[in-house]
Coordinates of C-alpha atoms in Angstrom, one line a residue:
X1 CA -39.3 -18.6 0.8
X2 CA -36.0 -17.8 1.1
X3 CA -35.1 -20.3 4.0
X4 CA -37.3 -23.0 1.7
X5 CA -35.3 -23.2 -0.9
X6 CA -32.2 -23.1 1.0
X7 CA -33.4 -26.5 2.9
X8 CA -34.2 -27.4 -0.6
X9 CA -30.7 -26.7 -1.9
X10 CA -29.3 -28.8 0.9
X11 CA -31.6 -31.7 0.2
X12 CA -30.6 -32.1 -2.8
X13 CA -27.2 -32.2 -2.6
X14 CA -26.9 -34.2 0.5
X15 CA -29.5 -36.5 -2.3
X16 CA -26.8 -36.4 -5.4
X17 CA -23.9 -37.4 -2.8
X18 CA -25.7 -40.4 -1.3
X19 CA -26.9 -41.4 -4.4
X20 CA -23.6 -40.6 -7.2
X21 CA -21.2 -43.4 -6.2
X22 CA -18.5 -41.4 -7.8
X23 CA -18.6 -38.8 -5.6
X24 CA -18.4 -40.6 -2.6
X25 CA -15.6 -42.6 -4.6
X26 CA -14.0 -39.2 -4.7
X27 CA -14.3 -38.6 -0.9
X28 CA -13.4 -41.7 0.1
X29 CA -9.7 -42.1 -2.1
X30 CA -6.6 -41.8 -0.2
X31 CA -8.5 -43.4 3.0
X32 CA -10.4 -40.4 2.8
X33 CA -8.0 -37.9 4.8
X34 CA -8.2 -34.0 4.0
X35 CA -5.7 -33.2 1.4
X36 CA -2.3 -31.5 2.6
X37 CA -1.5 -28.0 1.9
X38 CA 1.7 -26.7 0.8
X39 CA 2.7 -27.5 5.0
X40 CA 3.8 -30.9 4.9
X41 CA 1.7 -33.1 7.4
X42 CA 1.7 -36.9 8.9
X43 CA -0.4 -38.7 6.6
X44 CA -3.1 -40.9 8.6
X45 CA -1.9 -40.7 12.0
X46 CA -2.6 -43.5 13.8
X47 CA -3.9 -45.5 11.3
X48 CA -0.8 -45.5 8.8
X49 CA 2.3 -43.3 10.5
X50 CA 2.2 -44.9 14.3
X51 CA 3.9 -43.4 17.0
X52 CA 4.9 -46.8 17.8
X53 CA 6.8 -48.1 14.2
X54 CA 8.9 -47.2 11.2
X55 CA 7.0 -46.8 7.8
X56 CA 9.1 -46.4 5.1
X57 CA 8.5 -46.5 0.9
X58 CA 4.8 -46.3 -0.1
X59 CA 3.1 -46.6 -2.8
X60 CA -0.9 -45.8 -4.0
X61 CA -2.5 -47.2 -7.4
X62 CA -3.3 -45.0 -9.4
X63 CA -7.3 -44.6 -8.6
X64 CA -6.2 -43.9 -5.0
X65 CA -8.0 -47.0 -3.5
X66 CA -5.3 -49.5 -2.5
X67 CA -2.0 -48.0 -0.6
X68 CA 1.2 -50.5 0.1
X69 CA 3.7 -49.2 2.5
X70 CA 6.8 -50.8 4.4
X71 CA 6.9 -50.7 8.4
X72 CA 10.0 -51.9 10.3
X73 CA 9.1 -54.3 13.0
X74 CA 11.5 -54.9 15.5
X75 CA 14.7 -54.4 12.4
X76 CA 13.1 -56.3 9.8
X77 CA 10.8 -54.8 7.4
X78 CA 7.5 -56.2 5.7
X79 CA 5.0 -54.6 3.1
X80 CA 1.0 -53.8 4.6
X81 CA -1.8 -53.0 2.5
X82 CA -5.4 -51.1 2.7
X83 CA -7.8 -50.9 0.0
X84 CA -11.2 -49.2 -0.6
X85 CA -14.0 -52.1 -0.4
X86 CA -17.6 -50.5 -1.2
X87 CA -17.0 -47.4 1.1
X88 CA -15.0 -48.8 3.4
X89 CA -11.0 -48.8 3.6
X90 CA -10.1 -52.4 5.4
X91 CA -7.8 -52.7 8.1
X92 CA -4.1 -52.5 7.0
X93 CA -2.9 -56.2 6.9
X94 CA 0.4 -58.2 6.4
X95 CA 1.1 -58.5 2.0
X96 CA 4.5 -59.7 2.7
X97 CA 6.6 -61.0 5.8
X98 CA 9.0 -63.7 6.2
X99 CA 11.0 -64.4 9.6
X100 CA 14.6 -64.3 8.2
X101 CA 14.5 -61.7 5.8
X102 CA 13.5 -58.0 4.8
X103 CA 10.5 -56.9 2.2
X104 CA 10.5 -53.1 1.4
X105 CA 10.1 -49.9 -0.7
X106 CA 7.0 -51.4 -2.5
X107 CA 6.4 -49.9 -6.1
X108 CA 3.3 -51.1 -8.6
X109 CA 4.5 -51.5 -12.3
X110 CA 3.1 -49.1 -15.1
X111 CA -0.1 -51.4 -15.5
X112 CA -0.4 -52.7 -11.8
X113 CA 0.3 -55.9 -12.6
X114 CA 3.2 -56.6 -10.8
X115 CA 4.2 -55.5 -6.9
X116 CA 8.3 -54.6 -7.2
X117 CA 10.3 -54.2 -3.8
X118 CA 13.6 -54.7 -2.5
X119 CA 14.3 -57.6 -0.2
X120 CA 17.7 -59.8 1.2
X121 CA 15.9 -62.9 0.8
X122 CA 18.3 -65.5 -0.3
X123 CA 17.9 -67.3 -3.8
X124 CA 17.8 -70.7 -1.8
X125 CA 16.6 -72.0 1.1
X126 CA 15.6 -69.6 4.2
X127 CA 19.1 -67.7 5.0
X128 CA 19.3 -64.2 4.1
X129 CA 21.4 -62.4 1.6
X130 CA 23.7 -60.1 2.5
X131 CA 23.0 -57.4 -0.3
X132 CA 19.5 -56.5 -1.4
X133 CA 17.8 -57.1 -4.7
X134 CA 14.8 -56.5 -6.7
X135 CA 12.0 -58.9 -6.1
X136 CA 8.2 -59.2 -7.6
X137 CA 4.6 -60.7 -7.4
X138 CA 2.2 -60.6 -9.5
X139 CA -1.6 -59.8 -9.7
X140 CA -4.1 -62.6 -10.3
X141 CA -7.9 -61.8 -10.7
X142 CA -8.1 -59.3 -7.4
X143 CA -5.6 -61.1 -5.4
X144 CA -1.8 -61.0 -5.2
X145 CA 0.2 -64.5 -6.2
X146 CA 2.5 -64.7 -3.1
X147 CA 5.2 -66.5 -5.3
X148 CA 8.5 -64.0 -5.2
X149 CA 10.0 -63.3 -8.6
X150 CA 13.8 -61.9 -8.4
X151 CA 13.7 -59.2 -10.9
X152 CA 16.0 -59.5 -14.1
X153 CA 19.7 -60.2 -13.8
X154 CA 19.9 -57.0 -15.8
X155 CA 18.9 -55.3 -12.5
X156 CA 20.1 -56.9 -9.9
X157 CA 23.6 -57.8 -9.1
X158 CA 25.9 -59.6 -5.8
X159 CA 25.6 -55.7 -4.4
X160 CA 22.6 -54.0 -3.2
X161 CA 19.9 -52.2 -5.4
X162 CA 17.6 -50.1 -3.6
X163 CA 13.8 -48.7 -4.1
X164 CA 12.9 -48.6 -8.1
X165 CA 10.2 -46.8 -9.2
X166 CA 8.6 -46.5 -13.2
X167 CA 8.2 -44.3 -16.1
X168 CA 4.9 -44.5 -18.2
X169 CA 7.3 -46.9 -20.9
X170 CA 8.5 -49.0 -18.4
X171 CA 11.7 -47.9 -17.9
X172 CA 13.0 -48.4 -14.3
X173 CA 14.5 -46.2 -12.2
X174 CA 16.9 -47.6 -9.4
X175 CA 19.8 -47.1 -7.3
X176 CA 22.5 -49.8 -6.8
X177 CA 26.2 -49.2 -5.3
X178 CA 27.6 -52.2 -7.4
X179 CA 30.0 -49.6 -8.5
X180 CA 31.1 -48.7 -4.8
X181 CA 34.9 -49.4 -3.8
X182 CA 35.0 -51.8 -1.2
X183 CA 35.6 -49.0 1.4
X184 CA 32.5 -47.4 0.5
X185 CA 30.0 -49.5 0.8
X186 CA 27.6 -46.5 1.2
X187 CA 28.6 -45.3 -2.3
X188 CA 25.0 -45.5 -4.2
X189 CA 24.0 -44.1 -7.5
X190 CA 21.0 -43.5 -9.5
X191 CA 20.6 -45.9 -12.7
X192 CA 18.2 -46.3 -14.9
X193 CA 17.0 -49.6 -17.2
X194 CA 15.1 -49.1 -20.3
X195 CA 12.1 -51.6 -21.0
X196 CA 12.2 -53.2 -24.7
X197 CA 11.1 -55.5 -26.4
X198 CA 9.1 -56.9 -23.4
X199 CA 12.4 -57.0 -21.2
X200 CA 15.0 -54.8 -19.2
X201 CA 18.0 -53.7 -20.5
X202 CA 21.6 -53.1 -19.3
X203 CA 21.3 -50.1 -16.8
X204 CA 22.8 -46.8 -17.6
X205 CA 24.5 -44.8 -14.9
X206 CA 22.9 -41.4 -15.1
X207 CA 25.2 -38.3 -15.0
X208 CA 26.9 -36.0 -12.6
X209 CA 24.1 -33.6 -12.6
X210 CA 22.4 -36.3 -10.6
X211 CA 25.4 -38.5 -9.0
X212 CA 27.9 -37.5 -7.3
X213 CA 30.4 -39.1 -5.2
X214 CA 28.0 -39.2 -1.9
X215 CA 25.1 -41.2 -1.0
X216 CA 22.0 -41.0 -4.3
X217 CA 18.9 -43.4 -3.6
X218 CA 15.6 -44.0 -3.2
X219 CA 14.4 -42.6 -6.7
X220 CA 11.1 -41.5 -7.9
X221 CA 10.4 -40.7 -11.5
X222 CA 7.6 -39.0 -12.8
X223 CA 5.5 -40.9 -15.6
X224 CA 6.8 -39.0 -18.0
X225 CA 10.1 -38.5 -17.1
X226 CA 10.1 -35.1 -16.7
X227 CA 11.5 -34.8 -13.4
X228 CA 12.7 -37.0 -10.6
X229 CA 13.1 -36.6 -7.2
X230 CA 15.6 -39.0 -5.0
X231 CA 17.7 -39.0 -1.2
X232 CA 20.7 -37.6 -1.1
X233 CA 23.8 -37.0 1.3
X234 CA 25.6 -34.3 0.9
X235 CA 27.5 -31.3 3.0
X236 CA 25.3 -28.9 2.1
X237 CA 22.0 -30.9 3.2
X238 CA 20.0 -30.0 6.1
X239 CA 20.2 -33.6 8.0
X240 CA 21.1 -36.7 7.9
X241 CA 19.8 -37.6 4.1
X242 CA 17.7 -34.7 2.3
X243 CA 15.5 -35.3 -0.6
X244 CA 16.8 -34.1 -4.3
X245 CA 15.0 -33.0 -7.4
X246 CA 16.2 -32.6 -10.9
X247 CA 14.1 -31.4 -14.5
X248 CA 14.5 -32.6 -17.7
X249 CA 14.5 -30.2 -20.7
X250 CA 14.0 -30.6 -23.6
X251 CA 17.0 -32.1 -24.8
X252 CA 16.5 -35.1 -22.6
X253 CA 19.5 -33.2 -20.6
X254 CA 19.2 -33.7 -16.7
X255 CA 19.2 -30.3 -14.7
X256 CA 21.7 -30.0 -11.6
X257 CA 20.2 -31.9 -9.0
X258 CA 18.5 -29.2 -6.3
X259 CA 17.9 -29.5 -2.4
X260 CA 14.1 -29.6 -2.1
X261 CA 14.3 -26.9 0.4
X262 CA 13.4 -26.6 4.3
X263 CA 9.9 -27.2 3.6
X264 CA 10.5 -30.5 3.2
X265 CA 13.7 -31.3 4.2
X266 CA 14.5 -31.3 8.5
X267 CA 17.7 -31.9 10.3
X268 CA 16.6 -36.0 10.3
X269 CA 16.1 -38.3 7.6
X270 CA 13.9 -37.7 4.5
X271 CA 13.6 -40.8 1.6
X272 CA 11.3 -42.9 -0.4
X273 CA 9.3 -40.0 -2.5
X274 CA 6.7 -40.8 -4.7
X275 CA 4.2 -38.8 -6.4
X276 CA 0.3 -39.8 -7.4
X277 CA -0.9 -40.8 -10.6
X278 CA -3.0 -37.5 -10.3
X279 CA 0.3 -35.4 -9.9
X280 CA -1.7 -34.3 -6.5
X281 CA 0.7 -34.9 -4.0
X282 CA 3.9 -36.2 -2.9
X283 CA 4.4 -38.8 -0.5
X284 CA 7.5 -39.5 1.2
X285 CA 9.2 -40.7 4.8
X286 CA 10.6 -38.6 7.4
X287 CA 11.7 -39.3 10.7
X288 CA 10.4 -42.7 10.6
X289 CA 7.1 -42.0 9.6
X290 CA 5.1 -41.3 6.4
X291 CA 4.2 -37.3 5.1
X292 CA 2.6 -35.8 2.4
X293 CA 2.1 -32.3 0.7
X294 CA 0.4 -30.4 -1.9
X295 CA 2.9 -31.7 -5.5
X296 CA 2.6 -28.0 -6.2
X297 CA 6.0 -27.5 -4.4
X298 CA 7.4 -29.8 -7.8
X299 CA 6.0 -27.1 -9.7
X300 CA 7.5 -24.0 -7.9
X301 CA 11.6 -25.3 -7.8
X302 CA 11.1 -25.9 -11.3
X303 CA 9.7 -22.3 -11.9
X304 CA 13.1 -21.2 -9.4
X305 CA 15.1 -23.7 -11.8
X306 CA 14.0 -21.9 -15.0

């Protein structure tokens, strides 16, 4: 009897799986690889991160079921996507690519309307620019206009602005080094440009808690603005550019910016965080491929911030 019911048990489970969409929704969300532990791993080897390219920013909606990421091909960079259709992921494929100039570091806007990323396409004809701005496209029905839209001249200036990412309100977060003396052209720091009134306003520099006179860029804010994470080089960092984070209390006062630590920083190059909508894990690029971890590493440097 025992054994019976046992077979039973199995039954009907396997029975409410096959049969409750949702859960095999759930299964199949972030192309249905086991979650990361608090050990950073490759995420979908072979299939995303290949042995073979450079991915760099990426970016998931927020049901998990369409992923954008940038790969450099042969020194110029171009956005790929992969969504969930039925219970199948579909092959990646080509969103963006043009022969003269760079797409990269994509980000979806608050309601998902919009695709942002950076890109030195010119604003006439074919050549490219010699600084990078903030571009757009915009969602229609269930497919992607492929008109580009420069992004506010708020934003974007004759210097370079790097990877932006969003706060629930719309703000963006961005870094530009339009600031930079002409000697340091490396010179970035973090700004950020707050959405009213159904446009973006003049950015404001953050402070020295988060800049500093080395290299601040590709930032990530978290819906809330609570915390943001960002690439830095500095002295003190374990490579060649570590990733950064920094709390907000409750004074809206940024925190000194922190080294994320060895677990995620190596002696090469880490960049382009960004957390899920579910505040589940945190994505970013090392050593020319793509990672991701358990987000509860956020949650323990604030706890050794506090």
């Amino acid at each position: 009897m025992k054994l019976y019911g046992i077979i039973t048990l199995c039954f009907l489970m396997a029975f409410w799986v096959l049969g409750n969409p949702k859960s095999n929704q759930q299964q199949l969300i972030y192309l249905g690889q086991t979650p990361p532990t608090s050990i950073p791993k490759i995420f979908a080897p072979g299939l995303i991160s290949k042995a073979d390219e450079s991915e760099f920013g990426s970016v998931f909606n927020k049901d998990a079921t369409e992923f954008y990421f940038g790969v450099d091909v042969n020194g110029k960079a171009e956005i790929r996507y992969t969504k969930l259709e039925g219970s199948i992921w579909s092959k990646p494929k080509v969103l963006l690519s043009q022969d003269t100039y760079s797409l990269n570091d994509p980000f979806l806007s608050p309601d998902e309307s919009r695709l942002y990323f950076i890109s030195n396409n010119a604003l006439e004809g074919d050549d490219i620019k010699e600084d990078y701005d903030i571009w757009y496209i915009e969602r229609e029905g269930n497919k992607w206009n492929p008109k580009l839209i420069r992004a506010s001249p708020n934003i974007n200036t004759d210097k370079n602005e790097y990877y932006m990412s969003f706060a629930e309100n719309g703000s963006m977060y961005f870094s530009s080094n339009k600031n930079a003396p002409i000697n340091r052209k490396h010179d970035f720091n973090i700004y950020v440009s707050v959405f009213k009134q159904g446009a973006f306003q003049k950015p404001k520099l953050l402070g020295n808690s988060i800049n500093t006179g080395a290299y601040e860029a590709d930032v990530f804010v978290s819906p809330d603005e609570s915390y943001i994470i960002f690439c830095s080089i500095r002295e003190e960092g374990y490579g060649q550019g570590d990733l950064y984070i920094s709390f907000k209390d409750d004074n809206d006062n940024w925190s000194k910016a922190t080294n994320m630590g060895a677990v995620i920083n190596t002696t090469g190059h880490e960049l382009c965080p960004f957390v899920t909508k579910d505040g589940k894990y945190l994505f970013y690029t090392s050593n020319q491929d793509i990672y991701w971890v358990d987000a509860n590493v956020i949650q323990q440097l604030k706890n050794q911030n506090n």
